[in-house]
Coordinates of C-alpha atoms in Angstrom, one line a residue:
X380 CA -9.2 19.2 -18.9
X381 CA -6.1 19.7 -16.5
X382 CA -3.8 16.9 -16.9
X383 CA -3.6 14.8 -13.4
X384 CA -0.2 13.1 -12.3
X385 CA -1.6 10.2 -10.4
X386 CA 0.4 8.1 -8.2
X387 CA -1.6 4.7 -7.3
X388 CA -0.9 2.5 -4.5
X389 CA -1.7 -1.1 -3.9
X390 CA -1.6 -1.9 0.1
X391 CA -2.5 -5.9 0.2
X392 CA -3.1 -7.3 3.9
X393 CA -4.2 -10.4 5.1
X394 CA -7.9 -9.2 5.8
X395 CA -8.5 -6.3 3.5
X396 CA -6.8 -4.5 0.5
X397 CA -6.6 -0.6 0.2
X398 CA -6.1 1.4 -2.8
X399 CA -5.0 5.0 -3.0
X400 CA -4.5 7.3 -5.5
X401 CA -2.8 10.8 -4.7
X402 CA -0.6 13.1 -6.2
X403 CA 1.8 15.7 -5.8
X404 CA 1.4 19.7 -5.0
X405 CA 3.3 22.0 -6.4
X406 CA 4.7 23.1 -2.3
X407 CA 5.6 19.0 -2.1
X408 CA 2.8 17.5 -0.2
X409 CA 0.8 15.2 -1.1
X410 CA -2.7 15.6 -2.1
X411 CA -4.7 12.0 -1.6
X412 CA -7.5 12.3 -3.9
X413 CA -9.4 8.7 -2.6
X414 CA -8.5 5.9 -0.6
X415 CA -11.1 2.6 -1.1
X416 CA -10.5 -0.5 1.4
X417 CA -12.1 -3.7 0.5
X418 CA -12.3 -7.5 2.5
X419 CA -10.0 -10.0 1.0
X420 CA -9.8 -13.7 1.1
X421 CA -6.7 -15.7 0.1
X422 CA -3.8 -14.1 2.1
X423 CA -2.1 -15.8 4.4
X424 CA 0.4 -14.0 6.8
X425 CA 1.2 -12.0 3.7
X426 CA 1.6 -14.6 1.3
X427 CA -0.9 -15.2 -1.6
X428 CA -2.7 -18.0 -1.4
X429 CA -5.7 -18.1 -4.0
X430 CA -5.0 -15.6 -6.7
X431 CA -8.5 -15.9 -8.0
X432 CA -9.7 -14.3 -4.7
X433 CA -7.1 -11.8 -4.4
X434 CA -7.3 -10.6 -7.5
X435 CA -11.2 -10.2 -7.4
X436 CA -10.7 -8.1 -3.8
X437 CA -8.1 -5.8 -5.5
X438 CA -10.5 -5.6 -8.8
X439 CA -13.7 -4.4 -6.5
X440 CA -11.1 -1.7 -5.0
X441 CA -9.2 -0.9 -8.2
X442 CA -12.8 0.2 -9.9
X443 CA -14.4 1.7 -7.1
X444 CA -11.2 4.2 -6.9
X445 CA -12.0 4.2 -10.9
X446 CA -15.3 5.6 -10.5
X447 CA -14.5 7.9 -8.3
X448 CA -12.0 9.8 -10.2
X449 CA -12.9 9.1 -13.6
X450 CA -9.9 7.1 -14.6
X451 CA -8.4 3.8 -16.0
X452 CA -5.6 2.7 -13.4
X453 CA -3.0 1.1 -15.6
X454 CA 0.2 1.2 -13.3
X455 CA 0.7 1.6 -9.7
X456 CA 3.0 0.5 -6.8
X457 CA 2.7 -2.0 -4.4
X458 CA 3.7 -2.6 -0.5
X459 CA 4.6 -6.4 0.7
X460 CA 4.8 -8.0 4.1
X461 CA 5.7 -11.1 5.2
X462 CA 8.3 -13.6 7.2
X463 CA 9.8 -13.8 3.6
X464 CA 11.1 -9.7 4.0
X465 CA 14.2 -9.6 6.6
X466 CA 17.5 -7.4 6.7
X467 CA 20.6 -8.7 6.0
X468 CA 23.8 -6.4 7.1
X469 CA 27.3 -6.0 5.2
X470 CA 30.0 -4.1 5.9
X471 CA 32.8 -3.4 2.9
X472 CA 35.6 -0.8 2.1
X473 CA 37.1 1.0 -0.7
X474 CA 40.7 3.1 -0.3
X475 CA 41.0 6.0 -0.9
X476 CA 41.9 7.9 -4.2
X477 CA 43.4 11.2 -3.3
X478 CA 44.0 10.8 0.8
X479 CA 45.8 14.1 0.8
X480 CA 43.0 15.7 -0.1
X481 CA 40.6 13.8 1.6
X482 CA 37.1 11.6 1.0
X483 CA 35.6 13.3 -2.4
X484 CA 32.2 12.3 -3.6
X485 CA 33.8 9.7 -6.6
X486 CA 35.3 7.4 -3.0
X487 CA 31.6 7.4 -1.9
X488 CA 30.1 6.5 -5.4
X489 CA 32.8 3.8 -5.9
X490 CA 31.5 2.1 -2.3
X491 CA 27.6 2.1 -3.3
X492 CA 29.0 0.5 -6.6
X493 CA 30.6 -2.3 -4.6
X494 CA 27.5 -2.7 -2.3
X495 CA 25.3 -2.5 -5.6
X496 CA 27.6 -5.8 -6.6
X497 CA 26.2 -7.6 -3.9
X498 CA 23.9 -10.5 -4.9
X499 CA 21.1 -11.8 -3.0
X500 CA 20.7 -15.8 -2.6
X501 CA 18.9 -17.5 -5.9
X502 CA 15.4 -17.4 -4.1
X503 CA 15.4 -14.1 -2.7
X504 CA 15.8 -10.3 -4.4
X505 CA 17.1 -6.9 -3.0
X506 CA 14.3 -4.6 -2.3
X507 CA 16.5 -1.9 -1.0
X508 CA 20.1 -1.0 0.1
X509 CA 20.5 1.0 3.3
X510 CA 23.4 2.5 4.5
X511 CA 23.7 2.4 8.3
X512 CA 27.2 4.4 8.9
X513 CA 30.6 5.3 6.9
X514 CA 33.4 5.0 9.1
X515 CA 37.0 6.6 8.3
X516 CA 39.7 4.5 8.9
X517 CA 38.2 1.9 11.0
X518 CA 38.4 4.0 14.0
X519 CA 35.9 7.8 13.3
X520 CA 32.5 7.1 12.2
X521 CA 30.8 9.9 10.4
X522 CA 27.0 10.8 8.7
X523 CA 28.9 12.4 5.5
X524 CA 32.3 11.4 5.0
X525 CA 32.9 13.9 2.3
X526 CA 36.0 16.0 3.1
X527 CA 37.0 13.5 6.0
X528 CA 41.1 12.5 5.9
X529 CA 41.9 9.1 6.1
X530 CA 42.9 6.0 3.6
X531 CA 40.4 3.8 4.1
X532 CA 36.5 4.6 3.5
X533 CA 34.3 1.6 4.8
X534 CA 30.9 1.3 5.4
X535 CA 27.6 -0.7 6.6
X536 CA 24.7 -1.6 4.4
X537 CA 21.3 -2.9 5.8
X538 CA 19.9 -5.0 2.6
X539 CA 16.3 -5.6 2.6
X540 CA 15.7 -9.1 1.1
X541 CA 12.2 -10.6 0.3
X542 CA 11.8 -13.7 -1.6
X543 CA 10.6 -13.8 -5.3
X544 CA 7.9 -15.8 -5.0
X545 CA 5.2 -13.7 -3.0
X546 CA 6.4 -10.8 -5.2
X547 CA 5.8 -12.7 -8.0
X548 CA 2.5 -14.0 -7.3
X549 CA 1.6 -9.9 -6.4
X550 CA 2.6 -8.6 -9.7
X551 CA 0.7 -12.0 -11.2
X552 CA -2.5 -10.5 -9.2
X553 CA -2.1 -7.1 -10.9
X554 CA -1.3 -8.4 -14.4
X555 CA -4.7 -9.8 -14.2
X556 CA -6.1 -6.2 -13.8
X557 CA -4.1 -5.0 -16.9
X558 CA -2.0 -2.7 -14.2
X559 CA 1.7 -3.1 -14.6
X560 CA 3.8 -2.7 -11.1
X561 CA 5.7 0.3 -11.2
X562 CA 7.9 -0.9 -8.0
X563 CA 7.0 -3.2 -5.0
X564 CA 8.9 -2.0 -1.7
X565 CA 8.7 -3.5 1.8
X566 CA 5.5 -2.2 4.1
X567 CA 8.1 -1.9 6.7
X568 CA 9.8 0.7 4.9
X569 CA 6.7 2.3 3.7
X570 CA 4.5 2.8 6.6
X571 CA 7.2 4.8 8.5
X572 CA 7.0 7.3 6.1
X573 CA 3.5 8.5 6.7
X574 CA 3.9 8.8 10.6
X575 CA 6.6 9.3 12.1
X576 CA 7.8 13.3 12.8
X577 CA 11.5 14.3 11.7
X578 CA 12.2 14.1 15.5
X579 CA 11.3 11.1 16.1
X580 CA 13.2 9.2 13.6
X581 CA 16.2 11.2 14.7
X582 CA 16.0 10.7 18.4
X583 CA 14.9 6.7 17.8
X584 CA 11.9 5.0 17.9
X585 CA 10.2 1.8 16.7
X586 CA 7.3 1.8 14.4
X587 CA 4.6 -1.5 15.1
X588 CA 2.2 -1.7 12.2
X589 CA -0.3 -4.5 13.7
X590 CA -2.0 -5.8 10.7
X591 CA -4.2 -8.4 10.1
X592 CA -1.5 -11.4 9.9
X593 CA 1.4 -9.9 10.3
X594 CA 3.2 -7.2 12.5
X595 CA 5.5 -5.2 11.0
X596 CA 8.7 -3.7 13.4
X597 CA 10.7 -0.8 11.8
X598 CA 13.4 0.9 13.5
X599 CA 15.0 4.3 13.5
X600 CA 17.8 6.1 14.7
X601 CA 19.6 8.8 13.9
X602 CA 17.4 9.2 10.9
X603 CA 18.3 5.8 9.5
X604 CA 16.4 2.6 8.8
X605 CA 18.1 0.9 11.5
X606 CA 16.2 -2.6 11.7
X607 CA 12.8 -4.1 10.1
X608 CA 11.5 -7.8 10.9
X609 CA 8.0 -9.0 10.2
X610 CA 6.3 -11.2 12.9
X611 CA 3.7 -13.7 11.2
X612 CA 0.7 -12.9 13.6
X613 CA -1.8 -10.2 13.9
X614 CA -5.3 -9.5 14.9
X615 CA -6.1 -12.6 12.9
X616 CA -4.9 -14.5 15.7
X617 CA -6.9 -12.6 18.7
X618 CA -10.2 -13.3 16.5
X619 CA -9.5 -17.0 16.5
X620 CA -9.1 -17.0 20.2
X621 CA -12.4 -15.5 20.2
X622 CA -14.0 -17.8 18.1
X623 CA -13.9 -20.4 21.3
X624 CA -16.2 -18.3 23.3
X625 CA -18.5 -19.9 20.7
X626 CA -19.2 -16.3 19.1
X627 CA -20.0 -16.6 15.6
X628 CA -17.3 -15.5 13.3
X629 CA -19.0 -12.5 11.4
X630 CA -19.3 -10.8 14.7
X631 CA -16.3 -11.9 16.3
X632 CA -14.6 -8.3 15.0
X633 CA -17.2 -5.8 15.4
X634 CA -17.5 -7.4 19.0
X635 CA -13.9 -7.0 19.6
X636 CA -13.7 -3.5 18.5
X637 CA -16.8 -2.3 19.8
X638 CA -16.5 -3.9 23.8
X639 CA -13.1 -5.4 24.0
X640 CA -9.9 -4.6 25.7
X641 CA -6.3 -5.6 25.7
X642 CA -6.1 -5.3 29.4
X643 CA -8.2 -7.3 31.2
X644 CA -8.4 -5.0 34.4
X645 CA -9.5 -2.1 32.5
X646 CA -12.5 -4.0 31.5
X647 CA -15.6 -3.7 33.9
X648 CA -16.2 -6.7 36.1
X649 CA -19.7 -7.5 36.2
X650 CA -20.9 -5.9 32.4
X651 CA -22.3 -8.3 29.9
X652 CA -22.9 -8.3 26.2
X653 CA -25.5 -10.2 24.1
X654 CA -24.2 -12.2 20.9
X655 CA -26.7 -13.2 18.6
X656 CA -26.0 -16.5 17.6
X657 CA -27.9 -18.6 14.5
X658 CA -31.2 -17.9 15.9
X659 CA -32.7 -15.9 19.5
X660 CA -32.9 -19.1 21.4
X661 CA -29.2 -19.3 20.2
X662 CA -27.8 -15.7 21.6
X663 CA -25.5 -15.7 24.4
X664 CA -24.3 -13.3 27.1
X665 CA -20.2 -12.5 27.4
X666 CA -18.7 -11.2 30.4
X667 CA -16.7 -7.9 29.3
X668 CA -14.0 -8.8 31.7
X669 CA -14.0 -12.7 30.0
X670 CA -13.5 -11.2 26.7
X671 CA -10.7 -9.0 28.0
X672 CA -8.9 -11.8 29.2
X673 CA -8.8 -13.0 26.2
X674 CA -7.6 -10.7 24.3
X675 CA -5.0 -9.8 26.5
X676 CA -3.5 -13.1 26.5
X677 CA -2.8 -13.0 22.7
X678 CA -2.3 -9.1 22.4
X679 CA 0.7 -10.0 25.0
X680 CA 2.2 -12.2 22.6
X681 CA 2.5 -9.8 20.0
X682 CA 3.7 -7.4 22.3
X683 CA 6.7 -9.8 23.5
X684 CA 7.5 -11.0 20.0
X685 CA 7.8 -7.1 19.1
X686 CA 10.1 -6.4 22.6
X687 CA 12.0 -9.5 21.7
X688 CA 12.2 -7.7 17.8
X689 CA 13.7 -4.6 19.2
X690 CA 16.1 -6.1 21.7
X691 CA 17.3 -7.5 18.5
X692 CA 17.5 -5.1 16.6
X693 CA 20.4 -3.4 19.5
X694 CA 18.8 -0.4 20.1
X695 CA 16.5 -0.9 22.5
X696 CA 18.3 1.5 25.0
X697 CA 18.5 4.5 22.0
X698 CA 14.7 5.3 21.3
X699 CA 13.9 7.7 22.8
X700 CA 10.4 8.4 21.3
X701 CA 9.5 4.7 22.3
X702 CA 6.9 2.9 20.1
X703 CA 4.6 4.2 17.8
X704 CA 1.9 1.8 17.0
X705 CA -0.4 2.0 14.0
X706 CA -2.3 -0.7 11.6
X707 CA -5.8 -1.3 11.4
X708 CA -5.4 -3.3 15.0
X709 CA -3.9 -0.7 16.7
X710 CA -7.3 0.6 16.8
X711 CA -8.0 -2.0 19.3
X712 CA -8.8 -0.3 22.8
X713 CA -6.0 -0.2 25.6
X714 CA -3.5 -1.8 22.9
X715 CA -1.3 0.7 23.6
X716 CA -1.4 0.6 27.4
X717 CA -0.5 -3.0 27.2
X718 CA 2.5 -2.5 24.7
X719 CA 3.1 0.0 28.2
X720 CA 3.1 -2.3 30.3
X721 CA 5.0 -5.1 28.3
X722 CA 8.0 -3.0 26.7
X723 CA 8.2 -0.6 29.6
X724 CA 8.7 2.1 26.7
X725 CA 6.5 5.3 25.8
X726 CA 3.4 4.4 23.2
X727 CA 1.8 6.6 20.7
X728 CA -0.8 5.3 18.2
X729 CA -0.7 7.1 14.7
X730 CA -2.5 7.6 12.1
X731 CA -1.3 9.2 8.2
X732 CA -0.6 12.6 8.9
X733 CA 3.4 13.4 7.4
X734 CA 3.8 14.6 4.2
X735 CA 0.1 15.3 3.1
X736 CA -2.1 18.0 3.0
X737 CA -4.4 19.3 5.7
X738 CA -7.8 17.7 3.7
X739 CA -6.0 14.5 3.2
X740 CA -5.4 14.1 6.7
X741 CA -9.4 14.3 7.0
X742 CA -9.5 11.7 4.2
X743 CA -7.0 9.0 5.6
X744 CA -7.9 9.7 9.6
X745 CA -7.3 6.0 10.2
X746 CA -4.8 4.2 11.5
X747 CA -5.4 1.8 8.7
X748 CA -4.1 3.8 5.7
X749 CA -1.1 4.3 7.3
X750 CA 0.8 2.0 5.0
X751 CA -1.2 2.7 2.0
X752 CA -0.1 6.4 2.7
X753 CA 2.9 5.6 2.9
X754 CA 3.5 3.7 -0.3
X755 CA 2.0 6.6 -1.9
X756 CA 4.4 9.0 -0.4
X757 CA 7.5 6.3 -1.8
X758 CA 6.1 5.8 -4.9
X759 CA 5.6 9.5 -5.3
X760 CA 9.1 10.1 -4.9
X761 CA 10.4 7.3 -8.0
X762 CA 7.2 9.1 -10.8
X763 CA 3.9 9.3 -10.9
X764 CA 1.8 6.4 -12.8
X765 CA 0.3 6.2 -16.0
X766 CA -3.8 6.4 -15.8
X767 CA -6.4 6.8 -18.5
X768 CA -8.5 9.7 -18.5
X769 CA -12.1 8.9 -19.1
X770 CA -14.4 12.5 -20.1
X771 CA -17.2 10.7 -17.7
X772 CA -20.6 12.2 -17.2
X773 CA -20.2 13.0 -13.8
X774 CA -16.6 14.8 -14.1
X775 CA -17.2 16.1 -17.8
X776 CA -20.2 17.1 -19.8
X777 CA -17.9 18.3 -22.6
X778 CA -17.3 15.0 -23.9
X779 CA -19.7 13.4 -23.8
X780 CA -21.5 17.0 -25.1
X781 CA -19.8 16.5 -28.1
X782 CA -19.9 12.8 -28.7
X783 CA -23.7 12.8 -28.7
X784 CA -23.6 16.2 -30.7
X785 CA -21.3 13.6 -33.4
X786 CA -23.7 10.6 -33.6
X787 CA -26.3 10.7 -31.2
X788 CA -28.2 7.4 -32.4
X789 CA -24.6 5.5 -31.4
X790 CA -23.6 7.4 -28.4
X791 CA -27.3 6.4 -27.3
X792 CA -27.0 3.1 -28.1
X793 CA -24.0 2.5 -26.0
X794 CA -24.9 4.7 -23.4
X795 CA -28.8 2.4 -23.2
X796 CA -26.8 -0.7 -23.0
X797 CA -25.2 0.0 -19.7
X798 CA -21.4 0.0 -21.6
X799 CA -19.1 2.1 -19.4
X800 CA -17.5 5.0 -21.3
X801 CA -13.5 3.0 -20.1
X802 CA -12.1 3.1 -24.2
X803 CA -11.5 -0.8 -23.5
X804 CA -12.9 -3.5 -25.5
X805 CA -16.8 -3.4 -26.5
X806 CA -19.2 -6.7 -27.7
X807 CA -19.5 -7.4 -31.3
X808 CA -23.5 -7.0 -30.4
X809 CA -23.0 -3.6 -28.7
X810 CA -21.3 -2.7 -32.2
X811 CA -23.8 -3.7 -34.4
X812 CA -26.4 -2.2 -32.3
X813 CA -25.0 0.8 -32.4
X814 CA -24.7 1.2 -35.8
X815 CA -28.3 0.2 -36.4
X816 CA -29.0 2.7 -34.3
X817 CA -26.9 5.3 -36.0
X818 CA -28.5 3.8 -39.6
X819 CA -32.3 4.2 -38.4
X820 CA -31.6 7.8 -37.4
X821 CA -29.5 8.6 -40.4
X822 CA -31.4 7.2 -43.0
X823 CA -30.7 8.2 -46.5
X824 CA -29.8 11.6 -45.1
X825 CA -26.5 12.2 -46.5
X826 CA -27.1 16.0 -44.8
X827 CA -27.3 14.2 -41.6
X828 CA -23.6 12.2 -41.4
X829 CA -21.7 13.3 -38.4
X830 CA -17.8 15.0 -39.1
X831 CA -15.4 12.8 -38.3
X832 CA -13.1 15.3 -37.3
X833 CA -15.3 16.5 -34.0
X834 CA -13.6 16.0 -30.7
X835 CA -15.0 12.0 -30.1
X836 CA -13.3 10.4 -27.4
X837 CA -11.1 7.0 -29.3
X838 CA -13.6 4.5 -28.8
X839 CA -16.3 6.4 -30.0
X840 CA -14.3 7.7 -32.9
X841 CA -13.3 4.1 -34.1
X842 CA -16.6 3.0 -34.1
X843 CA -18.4 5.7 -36.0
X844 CA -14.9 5.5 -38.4
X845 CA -16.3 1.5 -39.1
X846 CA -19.9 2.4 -39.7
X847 CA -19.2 5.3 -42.3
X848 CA -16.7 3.1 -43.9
X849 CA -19.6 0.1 -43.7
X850 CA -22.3 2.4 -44.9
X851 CA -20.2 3.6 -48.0
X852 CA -19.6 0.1 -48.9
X853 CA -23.1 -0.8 -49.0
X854 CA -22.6 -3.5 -46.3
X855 CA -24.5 -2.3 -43.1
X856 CA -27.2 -4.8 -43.2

């Protein structure tokens, strides 16, 4: 069996958690071999609120992706997003060493040592260090300063700071699962990554990943993380506003998706729609144009907060690729004419499509795997993660060929039980039933004992070593 280098990442929103699992081709792209999205409770605006819940939504994913591929996930990366994830800027200097000769690469090292010295306050941790600019000097900022002249080599760092304990409670959720967290990096960072075009983070532009309960704001220029801030509202909010048109709230998404708007005068006039409500006498009609109005009156929010973000960030006048929105609201209709209208800058809405191959893009052709993808895409640049093959039925007949060829009566057993073939822990009653089983067929037929030394997967192989090792004894009853 070819030997897969997985890379597995956790994406954990406010209304849903998506796991992906990809790896790398050998021409540098990445192949995504599944993406699974499940509902999740116990998020608030990125924070962790109810680990029981979370970590039940990430365990339907996790095994679902499982099952797909035939694997045990044991390690992956995760993506985080919050008010608790801001940038932080700092500017410091080293001389120097040989200024006749100019900046060598030892000056440059010696300033990301000093910048790697930096601490972050007691409550928060350093996610990542960006450098924004080297200037030579004081007075000629370059991209590379190696070769420059000058005596004085000084630069600015963009420090991405999130605070320990939402981390913390994220790697606490994935303990649970038995997967160890590789790396946790900022969604900000991340989402970029999957769709935005070489050009485009050259020439400048913003990156709005509308999510659930938060809004992430990334900005680029001159191919630099210039900027990132996290707003703490999302689609969640628009929903709510919903919910006082008296429209139950298990349809109060599909009804938003399916007939709203976020502009009100795009939305037909005189159109209605029918929600059911608890029973037929209870079902009500909804103007379109009501709904709309709605909408738009919280979609604008989010549109301001993110203008207000980017005037901010002091680049507003330098992008000049605009605002690409993406997120699993961006799918809303008319989103991005309204982000138009508000920011007066050129929209695009994107979905994954930078860095992966042409049948991935058919995989992840939705907006909301954007920052999934691009966590993948991160985390397959640090190393791939550790999985456990499992020789499954459906991937593998050789296996499991060979296993019931060993000790049929105990594979059997097992296999009638409804065990899953994972290698983790089995009952003490699945055990013993198995090697009943394995005694009835065997008998007193010493001809009949399987060879230890045939190709059993572990589990297998430890529990046919123990009933051999009973049976000699004389202590199988």
């Amino acid at each position: 069996m070819e030997k897969k280098n997985y890379t597995v990442a956790v994406d954990l929103g406010c209304s849903s958690v998506v796991v992906a699992v990809g790896e790398k081709t050998p021409e540098g792209l990445l192949d995504v071999a599944c993406v699974v999205t499940k509902p999740v409770e116990g998020v608030n605006a990125g924070r962790i609120e109810n680990i029981e819940l979370v970590s039940r939504a990430i365990r339907e994913a996790v095994s679902e992706a499982e099952q797909q591929l035939g694997i045990r996930i044991t390690e992956a990366y995760a993506g985080i997003s919050g008010d608790f994830v801001r940038c932080a800027r700092h500017t410091d200097h080293v001389f120097v060493y040989d200024p006749q000769n100019g900046v060598n690469q030892k000056d440059v090292d010696a300033l990301f040592d000093r910048m790697r010295n930096v601490q972050a306050p007691d409550d928060e941790t350093i996610m990542e260090r960006v450098p924004q600019n080297y200037m030579v000097d004081d007075n000629q900022e370059v991209r590379n300063p190696v070769g420059s002249f000058g005596k004085k080599l000084s630069s600015t760092f963009n420090f991405i700071l999130c605070l320990k304990t939402p981390m913390q409670r994220l790697d606490m959720a994935l303990k649970r699962l038995g997967i160890k967290m590789l790396g946790v990096m900022s969604d900000a960072l991340a989402t970029p990554e999957a769709v935005l075009l070489p050009d485009e983070k050259e020439e400048g532009v913003a990156v709005v990943d509308v999510g659930g309960g938060v809004t992430d704001v990334t900005v680029y220029y001159r191919n630099v993380v210039r900027y990132v801030a996290s707003i703490p509202m999302g689609a969640s909010a628009i929903n709510r506003d919903i919910r006082t048109m008296s429209v139950p709230e298990k349809h109060v998404e599909s009804l938003k998706q399916k007939y709203g708007s976020a502009v009100a005068e795009l939305a037909p006039e005189d159109k209605l729609i029918r929600v059911n409500g608890r029973t037929a006498r209870e079902a009500k009609d909804i103007l379109l144009r009501n709904l709309a109005t709605v909408i738009e009156a919280r979609a604008t929010d989010i549109a301001e907060f993110v203008q207000q973000e980017i005037k901010d960030s002091g680049y507003a006048g330098k992008l000049a690729y605009g605002i690409v929105l993406t997120g699993g609201s961006a799918k809303l209709k008319d989103l991005d004419e309204l982000f138009r209208r508000v920011t007066g800058m050129d929209v695009r809405v994107a979905v994954p499509e930078t860095g992966i191959t042409g049948e991935s893009k058919e995989k992840v052709a939705d907006a909301a795997f954007s920052t999934a993808v691009g966590i993948l895409l991160k985390g397959a640049e640090l190393g791939g993660c550790a999985v456990i093959e499992h020789a499954a039925a459906a991937r593998s007949g050789r296996v499991q060929g060979s296993a019931a060829a060993c000790c049929p009566a105990l594979y059997a057993s097992r296999a009638g039980s409804g065990t899953r073939f994972r290698g983790a822990g089995r009952s003490r009653s699945g055990r013993t039933a198995g090697r009943r089983a394995c005694r009835r067929a065997a008998g007193d037929r010493t001809e009949a004992q399987p060879q230890l030394g045939c190709d059993l997967p572990e589990d297998l192989r430890q529990d046919q070593q123990e009933f051999h090792g009973r049976r000699g004894r004389g202590d199988l009853g």
